Coordinates of N, CA and C and ligand atoms in Angstrom, one line a residue:
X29 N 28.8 86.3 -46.3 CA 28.9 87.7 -46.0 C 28.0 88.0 -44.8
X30 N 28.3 88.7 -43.9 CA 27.4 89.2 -43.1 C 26.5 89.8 -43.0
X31 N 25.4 89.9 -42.0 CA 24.5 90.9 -42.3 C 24.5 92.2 -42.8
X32 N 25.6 92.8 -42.1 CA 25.4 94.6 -42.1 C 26.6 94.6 -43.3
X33 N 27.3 93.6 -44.3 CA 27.7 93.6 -45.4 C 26.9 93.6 -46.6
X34 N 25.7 92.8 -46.4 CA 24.6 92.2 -47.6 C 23.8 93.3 -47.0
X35 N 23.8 94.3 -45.9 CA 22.6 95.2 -46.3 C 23.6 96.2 -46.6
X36 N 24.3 96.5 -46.8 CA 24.9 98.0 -47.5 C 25.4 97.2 -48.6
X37 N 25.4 96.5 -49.0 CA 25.6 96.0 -50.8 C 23.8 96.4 -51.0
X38 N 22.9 95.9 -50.2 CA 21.6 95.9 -51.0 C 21.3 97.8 -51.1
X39 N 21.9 98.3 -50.4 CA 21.4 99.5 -50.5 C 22.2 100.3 -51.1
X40 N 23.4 99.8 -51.3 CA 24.4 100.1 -52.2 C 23.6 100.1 -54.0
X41 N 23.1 99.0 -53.5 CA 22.6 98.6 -55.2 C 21.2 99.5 -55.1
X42 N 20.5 99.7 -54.5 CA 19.3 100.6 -54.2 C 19.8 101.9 -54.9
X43 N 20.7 102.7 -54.3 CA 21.3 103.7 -54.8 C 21.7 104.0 -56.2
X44 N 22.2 103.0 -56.4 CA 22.8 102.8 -58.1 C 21.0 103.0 -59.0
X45 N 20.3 101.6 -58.3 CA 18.7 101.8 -59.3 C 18.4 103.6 -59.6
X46 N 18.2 103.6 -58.5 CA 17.4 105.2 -58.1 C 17.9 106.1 -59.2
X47 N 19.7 106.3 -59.2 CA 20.3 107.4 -59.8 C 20.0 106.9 -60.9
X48 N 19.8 106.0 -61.7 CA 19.9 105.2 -63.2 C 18.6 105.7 -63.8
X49 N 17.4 105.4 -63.0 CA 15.9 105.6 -63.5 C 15.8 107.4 -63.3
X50 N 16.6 108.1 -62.1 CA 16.3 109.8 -62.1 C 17.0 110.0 -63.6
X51 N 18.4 109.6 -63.7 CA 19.0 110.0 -64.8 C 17.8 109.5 -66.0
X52 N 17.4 108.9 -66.4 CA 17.2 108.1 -67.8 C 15.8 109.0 -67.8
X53 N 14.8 109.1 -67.0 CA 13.8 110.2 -66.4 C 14.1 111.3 -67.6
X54 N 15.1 112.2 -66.8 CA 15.8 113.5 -67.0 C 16.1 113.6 -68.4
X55 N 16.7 112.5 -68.4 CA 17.3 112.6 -70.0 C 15.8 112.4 -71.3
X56 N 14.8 111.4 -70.5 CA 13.7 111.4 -71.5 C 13.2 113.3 -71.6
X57 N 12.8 113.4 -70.7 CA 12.4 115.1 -70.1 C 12.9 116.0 -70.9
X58 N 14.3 115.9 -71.0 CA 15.0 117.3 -71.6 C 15.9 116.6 -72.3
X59 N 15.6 116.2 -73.4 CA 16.4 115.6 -74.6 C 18.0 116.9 -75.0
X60 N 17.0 117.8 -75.3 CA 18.4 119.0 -75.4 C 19.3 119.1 -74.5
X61 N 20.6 119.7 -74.9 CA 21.5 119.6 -74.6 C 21.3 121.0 -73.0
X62 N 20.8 122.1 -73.3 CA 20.0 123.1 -72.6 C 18.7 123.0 -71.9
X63 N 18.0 121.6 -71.8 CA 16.7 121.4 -71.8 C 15.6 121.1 -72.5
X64 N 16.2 121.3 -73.9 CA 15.3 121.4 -75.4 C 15.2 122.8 -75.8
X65 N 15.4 124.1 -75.0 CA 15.7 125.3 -75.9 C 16.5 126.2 -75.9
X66 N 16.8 126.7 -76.6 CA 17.8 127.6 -77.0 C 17.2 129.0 -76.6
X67 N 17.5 130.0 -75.8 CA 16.8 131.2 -75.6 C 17.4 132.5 -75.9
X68 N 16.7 133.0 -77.2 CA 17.5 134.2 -77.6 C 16.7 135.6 -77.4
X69 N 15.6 135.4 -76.0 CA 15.3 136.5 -75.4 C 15.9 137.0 -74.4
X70 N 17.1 136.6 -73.5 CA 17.9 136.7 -73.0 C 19.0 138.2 -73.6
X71 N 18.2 139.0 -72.8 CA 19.2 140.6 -73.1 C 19.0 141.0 -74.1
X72 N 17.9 140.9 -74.8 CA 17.0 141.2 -76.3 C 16.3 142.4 -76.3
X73 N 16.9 143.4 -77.3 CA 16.4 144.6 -77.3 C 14.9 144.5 -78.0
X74 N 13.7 145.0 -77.6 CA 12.3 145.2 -78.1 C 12.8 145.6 -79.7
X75 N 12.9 144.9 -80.4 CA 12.8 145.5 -82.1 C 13.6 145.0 -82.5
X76 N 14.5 144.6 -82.0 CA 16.0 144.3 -82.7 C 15.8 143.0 -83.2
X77 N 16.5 142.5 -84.9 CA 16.4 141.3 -84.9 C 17.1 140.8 -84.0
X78 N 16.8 139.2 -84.4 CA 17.9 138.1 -83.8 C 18.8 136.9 -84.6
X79 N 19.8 136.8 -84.8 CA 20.8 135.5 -85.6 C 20.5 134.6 -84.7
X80 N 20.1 133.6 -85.5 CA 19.9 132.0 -85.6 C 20.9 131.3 -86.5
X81 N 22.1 130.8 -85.8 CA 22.9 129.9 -86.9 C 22.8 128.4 -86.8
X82 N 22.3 127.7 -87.9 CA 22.0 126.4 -87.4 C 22.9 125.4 -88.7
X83 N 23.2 124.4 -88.5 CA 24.0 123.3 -89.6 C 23.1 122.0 -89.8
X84 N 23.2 121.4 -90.8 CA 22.9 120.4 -91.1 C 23.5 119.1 -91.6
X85 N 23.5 118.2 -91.2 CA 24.8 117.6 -91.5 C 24.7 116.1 -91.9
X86 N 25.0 115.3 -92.9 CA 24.7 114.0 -93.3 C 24.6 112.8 -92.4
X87 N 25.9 113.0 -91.4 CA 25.8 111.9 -90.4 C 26.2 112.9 -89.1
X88 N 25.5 113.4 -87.9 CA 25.6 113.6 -86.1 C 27.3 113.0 -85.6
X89 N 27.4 112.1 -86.2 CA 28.7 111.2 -85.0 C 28.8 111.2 -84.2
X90 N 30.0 110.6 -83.4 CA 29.7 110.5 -81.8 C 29.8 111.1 -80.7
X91 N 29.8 112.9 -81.3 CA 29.6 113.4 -80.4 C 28.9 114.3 -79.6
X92 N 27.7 113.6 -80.5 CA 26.4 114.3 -79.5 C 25.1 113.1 -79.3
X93 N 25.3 112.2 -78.8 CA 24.1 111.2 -78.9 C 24.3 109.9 -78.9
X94 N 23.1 109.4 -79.1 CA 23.4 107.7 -79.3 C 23.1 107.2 -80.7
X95 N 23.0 108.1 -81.7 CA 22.8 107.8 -83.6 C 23.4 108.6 -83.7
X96 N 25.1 108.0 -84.3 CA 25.8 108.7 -84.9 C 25.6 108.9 -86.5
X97 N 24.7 108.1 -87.0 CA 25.0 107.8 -88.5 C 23.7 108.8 -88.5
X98 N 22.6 109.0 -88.2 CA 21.6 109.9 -88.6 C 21.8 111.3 -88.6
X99 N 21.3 111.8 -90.1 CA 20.8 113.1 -90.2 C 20.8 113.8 -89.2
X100 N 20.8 115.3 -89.3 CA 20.6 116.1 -88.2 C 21.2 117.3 -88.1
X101 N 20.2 118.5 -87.5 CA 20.5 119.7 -87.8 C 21.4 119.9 -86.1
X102 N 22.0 121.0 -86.3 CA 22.7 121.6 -85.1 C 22.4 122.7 -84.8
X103 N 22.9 123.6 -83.5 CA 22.6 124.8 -83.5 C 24.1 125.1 -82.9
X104 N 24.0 126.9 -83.4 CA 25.0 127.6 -82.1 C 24.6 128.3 -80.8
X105 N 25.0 127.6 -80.1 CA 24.2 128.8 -79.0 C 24.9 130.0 -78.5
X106 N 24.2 131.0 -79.0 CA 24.2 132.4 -79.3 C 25.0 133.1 -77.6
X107 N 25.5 132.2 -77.0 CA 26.2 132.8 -75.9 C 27.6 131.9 -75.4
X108 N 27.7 130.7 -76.2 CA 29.0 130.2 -75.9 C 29.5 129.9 -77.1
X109 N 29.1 130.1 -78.5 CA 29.2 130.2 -79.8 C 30.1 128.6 -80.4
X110 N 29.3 127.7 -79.1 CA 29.7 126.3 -79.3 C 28.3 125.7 -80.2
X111 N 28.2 124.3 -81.1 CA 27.4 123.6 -81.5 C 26.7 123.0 -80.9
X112 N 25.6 122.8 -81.0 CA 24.7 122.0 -79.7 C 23.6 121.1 -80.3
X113 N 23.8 120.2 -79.8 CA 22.2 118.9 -80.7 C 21.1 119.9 -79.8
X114 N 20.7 120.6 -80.6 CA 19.3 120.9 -79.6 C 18.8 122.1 -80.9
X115 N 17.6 121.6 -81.4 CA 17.2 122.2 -82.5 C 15.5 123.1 -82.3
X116 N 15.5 123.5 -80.7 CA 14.9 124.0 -80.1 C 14.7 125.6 -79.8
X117 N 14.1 126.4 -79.9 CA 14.3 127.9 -79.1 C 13.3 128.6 -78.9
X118 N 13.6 129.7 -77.9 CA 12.8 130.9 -77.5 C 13.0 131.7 -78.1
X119 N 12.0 132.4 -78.5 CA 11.9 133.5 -79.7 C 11.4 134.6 -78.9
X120 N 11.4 136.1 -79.2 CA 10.8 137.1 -79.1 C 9.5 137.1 -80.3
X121 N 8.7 137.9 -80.2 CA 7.6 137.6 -80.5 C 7.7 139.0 -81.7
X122 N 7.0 139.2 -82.9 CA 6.7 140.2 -83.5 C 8.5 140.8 -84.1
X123 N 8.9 139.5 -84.2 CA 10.6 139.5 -84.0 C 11.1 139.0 -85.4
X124 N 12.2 139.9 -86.0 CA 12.5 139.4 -87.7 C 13.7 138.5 -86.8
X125 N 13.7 137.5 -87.3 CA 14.7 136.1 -87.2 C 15.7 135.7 -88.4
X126 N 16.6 136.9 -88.0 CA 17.8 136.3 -89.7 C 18.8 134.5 -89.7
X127 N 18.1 134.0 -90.3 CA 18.5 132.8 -90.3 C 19.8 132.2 -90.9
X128 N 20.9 131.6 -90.4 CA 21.7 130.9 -91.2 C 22.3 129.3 -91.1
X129 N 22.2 128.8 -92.2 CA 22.2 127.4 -92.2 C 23.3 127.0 -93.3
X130 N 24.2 126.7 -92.2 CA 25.1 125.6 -93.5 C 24.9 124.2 -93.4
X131 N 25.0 124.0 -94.8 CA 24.0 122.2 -95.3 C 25.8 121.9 -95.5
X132 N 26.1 120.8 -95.1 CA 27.1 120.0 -95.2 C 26.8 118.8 -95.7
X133 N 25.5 118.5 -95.7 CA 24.7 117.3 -96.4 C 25.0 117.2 -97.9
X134 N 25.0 115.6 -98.9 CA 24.7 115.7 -100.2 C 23.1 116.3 -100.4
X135 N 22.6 116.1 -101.6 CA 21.1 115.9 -101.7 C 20.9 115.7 -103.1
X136 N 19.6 115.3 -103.7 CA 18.6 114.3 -104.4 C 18.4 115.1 -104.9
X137 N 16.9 114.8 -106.1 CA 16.0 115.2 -106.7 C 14.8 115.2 -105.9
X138 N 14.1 116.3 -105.7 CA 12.9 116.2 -104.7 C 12.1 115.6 -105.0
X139 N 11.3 114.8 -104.4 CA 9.9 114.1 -104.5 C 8.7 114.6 -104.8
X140 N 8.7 116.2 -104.3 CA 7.8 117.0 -104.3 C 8.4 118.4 -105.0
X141 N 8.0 118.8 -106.1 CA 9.3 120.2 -106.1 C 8.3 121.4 -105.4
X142 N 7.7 121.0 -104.9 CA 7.1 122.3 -104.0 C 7.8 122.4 -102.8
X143 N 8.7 121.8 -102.3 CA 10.0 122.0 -101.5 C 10.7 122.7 -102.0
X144 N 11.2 122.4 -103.3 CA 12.4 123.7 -103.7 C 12.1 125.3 -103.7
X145 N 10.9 125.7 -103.3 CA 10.3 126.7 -103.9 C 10.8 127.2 -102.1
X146 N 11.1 128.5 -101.8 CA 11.5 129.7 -100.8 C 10.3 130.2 -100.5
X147 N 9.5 129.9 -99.1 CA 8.0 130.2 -98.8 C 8.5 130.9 -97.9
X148 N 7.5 132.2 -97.5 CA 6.6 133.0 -96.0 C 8.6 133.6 -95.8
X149 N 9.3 133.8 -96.3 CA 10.8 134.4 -95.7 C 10.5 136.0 -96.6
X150 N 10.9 136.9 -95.7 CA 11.1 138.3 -95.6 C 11.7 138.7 -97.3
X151 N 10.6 139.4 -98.2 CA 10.9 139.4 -99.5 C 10.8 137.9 -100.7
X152 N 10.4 136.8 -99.6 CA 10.0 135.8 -100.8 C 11.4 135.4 -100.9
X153 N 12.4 135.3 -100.8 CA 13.8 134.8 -101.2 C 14.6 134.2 -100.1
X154 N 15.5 133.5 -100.5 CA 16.6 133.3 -99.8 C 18.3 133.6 -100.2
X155 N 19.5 133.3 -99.2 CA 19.9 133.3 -100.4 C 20.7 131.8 -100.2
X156 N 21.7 131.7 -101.8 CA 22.5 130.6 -101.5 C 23.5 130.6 -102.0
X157 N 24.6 131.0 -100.8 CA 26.3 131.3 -101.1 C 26.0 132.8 -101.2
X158 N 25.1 133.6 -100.9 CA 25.2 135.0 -101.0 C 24.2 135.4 -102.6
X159 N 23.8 134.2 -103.3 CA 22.9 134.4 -104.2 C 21.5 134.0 -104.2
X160 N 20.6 135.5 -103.8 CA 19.3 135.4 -104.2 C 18.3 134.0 -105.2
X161 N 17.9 133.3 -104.0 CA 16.8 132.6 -105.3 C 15.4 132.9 -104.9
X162 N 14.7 132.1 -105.8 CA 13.1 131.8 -105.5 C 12.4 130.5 -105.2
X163 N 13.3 129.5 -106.4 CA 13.2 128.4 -106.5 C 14.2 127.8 -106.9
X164 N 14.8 126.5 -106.0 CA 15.9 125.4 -106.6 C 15.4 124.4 -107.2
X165 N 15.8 124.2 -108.4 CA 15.3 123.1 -109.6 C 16.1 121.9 -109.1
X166 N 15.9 120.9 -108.0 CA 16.1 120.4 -107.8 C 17.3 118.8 -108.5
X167 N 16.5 119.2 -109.8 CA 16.9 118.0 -110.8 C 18.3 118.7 -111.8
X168 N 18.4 119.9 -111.2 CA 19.7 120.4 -112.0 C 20.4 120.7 -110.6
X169 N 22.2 120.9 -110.7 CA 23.0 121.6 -109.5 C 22.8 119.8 -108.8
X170 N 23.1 120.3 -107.4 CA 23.6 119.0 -107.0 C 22.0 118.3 -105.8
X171 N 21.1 119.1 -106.1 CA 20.0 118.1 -105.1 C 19.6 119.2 -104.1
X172 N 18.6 118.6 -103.2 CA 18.1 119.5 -102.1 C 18.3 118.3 -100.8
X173 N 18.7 118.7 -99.6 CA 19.2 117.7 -98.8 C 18.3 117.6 -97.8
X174 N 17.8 118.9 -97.7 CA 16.3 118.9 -96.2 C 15.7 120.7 -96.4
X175 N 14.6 120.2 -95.1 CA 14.0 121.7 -95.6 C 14.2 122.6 -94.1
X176 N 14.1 123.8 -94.2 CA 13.7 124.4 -92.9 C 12.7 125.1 -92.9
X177 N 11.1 124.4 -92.5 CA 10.3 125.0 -92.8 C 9.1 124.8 -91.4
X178 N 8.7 126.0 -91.0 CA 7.3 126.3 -90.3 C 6.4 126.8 -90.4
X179 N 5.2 125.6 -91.0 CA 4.0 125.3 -91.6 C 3.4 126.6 -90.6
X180 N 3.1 126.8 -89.2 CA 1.8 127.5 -88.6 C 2.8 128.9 -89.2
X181 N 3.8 129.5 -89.6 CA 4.5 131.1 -90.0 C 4.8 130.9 -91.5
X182 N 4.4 129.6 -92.5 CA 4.3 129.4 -93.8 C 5.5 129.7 -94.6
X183 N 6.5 129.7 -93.6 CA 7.9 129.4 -94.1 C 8.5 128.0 -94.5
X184 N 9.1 127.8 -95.3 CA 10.0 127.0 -96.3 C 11.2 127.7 -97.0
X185 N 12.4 126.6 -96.7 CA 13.4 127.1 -97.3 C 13.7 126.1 -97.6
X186 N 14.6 125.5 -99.0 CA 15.3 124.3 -99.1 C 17.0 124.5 -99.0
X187 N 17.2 123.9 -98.5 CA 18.6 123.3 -97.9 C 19.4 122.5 -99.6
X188 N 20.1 123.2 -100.2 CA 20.7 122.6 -101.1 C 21.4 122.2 -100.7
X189 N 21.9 120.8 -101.5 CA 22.4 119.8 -101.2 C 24.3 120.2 -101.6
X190 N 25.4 119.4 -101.1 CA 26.7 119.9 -101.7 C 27.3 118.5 -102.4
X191 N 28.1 118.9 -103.3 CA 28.2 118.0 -104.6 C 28.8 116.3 -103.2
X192 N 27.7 115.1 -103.3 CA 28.1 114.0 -102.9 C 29.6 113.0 -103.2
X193 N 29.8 113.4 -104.6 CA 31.0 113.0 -104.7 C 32.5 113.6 -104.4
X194 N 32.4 114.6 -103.5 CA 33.7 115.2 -103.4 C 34.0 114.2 -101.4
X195 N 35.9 114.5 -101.8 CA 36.5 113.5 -101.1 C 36.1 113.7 -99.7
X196 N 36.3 115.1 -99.6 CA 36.5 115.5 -97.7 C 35.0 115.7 -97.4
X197 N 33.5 115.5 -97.9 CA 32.6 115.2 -97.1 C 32.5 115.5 -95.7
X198 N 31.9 116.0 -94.7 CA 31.5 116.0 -93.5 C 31.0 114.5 -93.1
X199 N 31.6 113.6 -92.3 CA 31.2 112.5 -91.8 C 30.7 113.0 -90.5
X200 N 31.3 113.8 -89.7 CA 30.7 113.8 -88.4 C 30.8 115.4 -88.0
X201 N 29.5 115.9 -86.9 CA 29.7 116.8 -87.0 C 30.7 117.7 -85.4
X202 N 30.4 118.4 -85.4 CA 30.5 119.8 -86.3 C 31.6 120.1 -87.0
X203 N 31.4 120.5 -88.6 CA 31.8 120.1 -89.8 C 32.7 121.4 -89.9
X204 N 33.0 122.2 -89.3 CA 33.8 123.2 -89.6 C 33.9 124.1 -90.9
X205 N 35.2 123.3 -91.9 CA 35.7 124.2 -93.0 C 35.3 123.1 -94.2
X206 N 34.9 121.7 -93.9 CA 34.6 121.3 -95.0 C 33.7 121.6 -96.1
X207 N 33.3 121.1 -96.9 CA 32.5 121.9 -98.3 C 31.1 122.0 -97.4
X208 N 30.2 122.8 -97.7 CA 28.9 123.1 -97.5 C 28.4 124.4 -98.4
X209 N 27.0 124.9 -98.0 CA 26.4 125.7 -98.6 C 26.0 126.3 -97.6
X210 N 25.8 127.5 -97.4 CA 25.4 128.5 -96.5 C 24.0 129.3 -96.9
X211 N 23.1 128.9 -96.6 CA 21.7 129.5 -96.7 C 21.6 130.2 -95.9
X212 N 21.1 131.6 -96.1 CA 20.4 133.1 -95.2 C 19.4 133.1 -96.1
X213 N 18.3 133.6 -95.0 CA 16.5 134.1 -95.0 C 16.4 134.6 -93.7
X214 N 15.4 135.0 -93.8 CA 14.7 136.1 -92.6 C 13.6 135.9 -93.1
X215 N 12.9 135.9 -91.8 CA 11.5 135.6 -91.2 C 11.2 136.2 -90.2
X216 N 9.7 136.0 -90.0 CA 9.5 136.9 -89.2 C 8.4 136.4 -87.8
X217 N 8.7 136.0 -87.0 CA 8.0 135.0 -85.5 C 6.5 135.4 -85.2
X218 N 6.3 136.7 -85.6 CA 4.8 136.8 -85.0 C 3.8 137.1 -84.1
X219 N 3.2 136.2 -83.8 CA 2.4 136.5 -82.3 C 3.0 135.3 -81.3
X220 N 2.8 135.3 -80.3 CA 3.5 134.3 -79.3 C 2.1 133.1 -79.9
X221 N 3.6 131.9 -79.4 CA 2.5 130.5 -79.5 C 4.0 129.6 -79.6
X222 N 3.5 128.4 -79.8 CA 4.5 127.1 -79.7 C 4.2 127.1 -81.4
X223 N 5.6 127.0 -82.2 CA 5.4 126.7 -83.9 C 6.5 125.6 -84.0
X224 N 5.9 124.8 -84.5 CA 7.2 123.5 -84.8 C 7.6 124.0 -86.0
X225 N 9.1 123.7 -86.0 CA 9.7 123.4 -87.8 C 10.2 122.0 -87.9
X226 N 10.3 121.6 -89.2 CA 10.7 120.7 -89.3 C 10.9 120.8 -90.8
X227 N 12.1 119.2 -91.2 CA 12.1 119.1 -92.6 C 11.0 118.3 -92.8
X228 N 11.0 118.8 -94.5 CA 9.9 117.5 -95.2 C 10.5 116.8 -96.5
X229 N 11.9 117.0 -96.7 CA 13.0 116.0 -97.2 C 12.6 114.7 -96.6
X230 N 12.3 113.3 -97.0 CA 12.3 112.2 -96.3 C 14.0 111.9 -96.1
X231 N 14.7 112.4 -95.4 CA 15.9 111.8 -95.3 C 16.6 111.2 -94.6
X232 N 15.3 110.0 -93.6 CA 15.7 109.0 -93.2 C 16.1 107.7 -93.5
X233 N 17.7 108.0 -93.9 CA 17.4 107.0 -94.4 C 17.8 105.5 -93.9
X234 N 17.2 104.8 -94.5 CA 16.8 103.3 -94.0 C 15.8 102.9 -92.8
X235 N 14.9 103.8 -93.0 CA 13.8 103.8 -92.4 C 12.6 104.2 -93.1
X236 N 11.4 103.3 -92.7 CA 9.8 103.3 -93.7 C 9.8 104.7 -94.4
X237 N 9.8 104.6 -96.1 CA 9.5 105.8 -96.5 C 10.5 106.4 -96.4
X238 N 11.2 106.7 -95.5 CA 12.5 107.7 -94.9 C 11.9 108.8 -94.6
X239 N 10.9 108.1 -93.4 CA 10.3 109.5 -92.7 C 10.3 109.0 -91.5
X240 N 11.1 108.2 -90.7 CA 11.4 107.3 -89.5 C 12.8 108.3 -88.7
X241 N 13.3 107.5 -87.7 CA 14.5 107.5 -87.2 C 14.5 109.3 -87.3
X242 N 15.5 109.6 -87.9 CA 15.9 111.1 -87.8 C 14.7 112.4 -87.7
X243 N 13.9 111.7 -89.1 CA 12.6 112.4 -89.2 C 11.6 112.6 -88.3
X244 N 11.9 111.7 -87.0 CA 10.8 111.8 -86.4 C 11.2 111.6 -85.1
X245 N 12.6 112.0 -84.7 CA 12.9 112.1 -83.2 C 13.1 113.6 -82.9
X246 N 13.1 114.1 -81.8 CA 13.1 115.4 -81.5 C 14.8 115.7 -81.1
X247 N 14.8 117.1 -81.9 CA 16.8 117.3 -81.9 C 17.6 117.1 -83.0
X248 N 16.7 115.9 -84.0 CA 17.0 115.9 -85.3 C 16.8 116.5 -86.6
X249 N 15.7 116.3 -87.3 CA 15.2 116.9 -88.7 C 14.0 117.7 -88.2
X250 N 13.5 118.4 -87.0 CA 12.9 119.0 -86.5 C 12.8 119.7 -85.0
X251 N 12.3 120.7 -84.8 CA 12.0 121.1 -83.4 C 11.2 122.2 -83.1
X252 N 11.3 123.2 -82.0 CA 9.8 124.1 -82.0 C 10.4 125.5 -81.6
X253 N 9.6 126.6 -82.3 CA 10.2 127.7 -81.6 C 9.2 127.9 -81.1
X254 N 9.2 128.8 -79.6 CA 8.6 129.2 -78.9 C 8.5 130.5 -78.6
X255 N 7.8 131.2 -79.6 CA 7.5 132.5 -79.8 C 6.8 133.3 -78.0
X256 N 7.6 133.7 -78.0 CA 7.0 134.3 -76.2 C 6.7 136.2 -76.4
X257 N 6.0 136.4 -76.0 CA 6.0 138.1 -76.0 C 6.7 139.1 -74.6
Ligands
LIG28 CU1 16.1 116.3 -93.6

């Protein structure tokens, strides 16, 4: 090869490095699909609540990531009313947050039944299928699958689980019209600050404990609101 052939392959290949490490960079940076948040202060009237619809689903699939088989909640984003791996957002501050989550997941008998119990949500309750509870008995009905809870706003909700033995299960998401459970609560955001939620379901599973892999990557069984004023 000649010289001015072996130097534009070398810089050829230069160019390839560079974009590979900016990309991989970028992608460590801003795991979400948005950046890592969802922002539902965007054209937000001072007082008005806000809808948060988020899913949870047994196995991701392949098409949002590189762990299809792991746990993991979704969101909608509130302006293209598409699903998005990114379990992140901006909040308004002193803001009631009507929450909706459909569990497409099975679930268990809790470990803890202080999970089953509906903490820090607007009147103490949730509902599930449109009925009022306080606490799911875990060890009767079909299980609790994960939690949606933020310890610094002392909210907890459990995520009932949907009967594991039925055919058409949610294998991958976004799960549409298959069986799930639809949980609404309302909460209420507060003073500005960074508040993580996360589950405390261990339901990673095949991982130490099953508080690995899903439980502990960001996008999956947790993420943060970012209460802004
Ligand atoms: Cu979970």
């Amino acid at each position: 090869m000649s010289l001015s052939g072996r130097l534009s392959t070398a810089i050829g290949l230069f160019v390839v490095a560079v974009a590979l490490i900016t990309w991989s960079l970028l992608a460590f940076l801003h795991p979400g699909q948005n950046g890592g948040y969802t922002d539902y202060t965007v054209g937000h009237a001072a007082g008005a609540p806000v809808n948060v619809e988020m899913q949870s689903v047994g196995a991701i699939g392949t098409g949002f990531g590189n762990h299809p088989t792991w746990v993991s909640y979704l969101q909608k984003d509130p302006t293209t009313g598409k699903w998005i791996h990114d379990t992140s957002m901006i909040l308004p501050a002193d803001t009631v947050v009507h929450m909706t989550v459909l569990n497409y997941d099975s679930g268990s008998p809790l470990r803890n039944q202080q999970w089953g119990q509906v903490q820090g949500t607007i009147g103490g309750t949730a509902m599930l299928n449109g009925k009022s509870f306080k606490v799911y008995n875990s060890y009767a009905g079909t299980g609790v699958g994960h939690t949606f809870a933020v310890p610094g706003l002392d909210v907890s909700v459990p995520m009932v689980g949907v009967n594991g033995n039925l055919p058409n299960i949610c294998g991958q998401a976004p799960c549409g019209n298959l069986p799930h459970n639809t949980m609404t609560f309302s909460f209420k955001t507060g003073a500005p600050g960074s508040y993580n939620w996360q589950c405390f379901v261990p339901c990673g599973l095949g991982y130490l404990y099953g508080n690995g892999g899903p439980m502990s990557t960001f996008n999956y069984m947790g993420g943060f609101l970012k209460v802004v004023a």
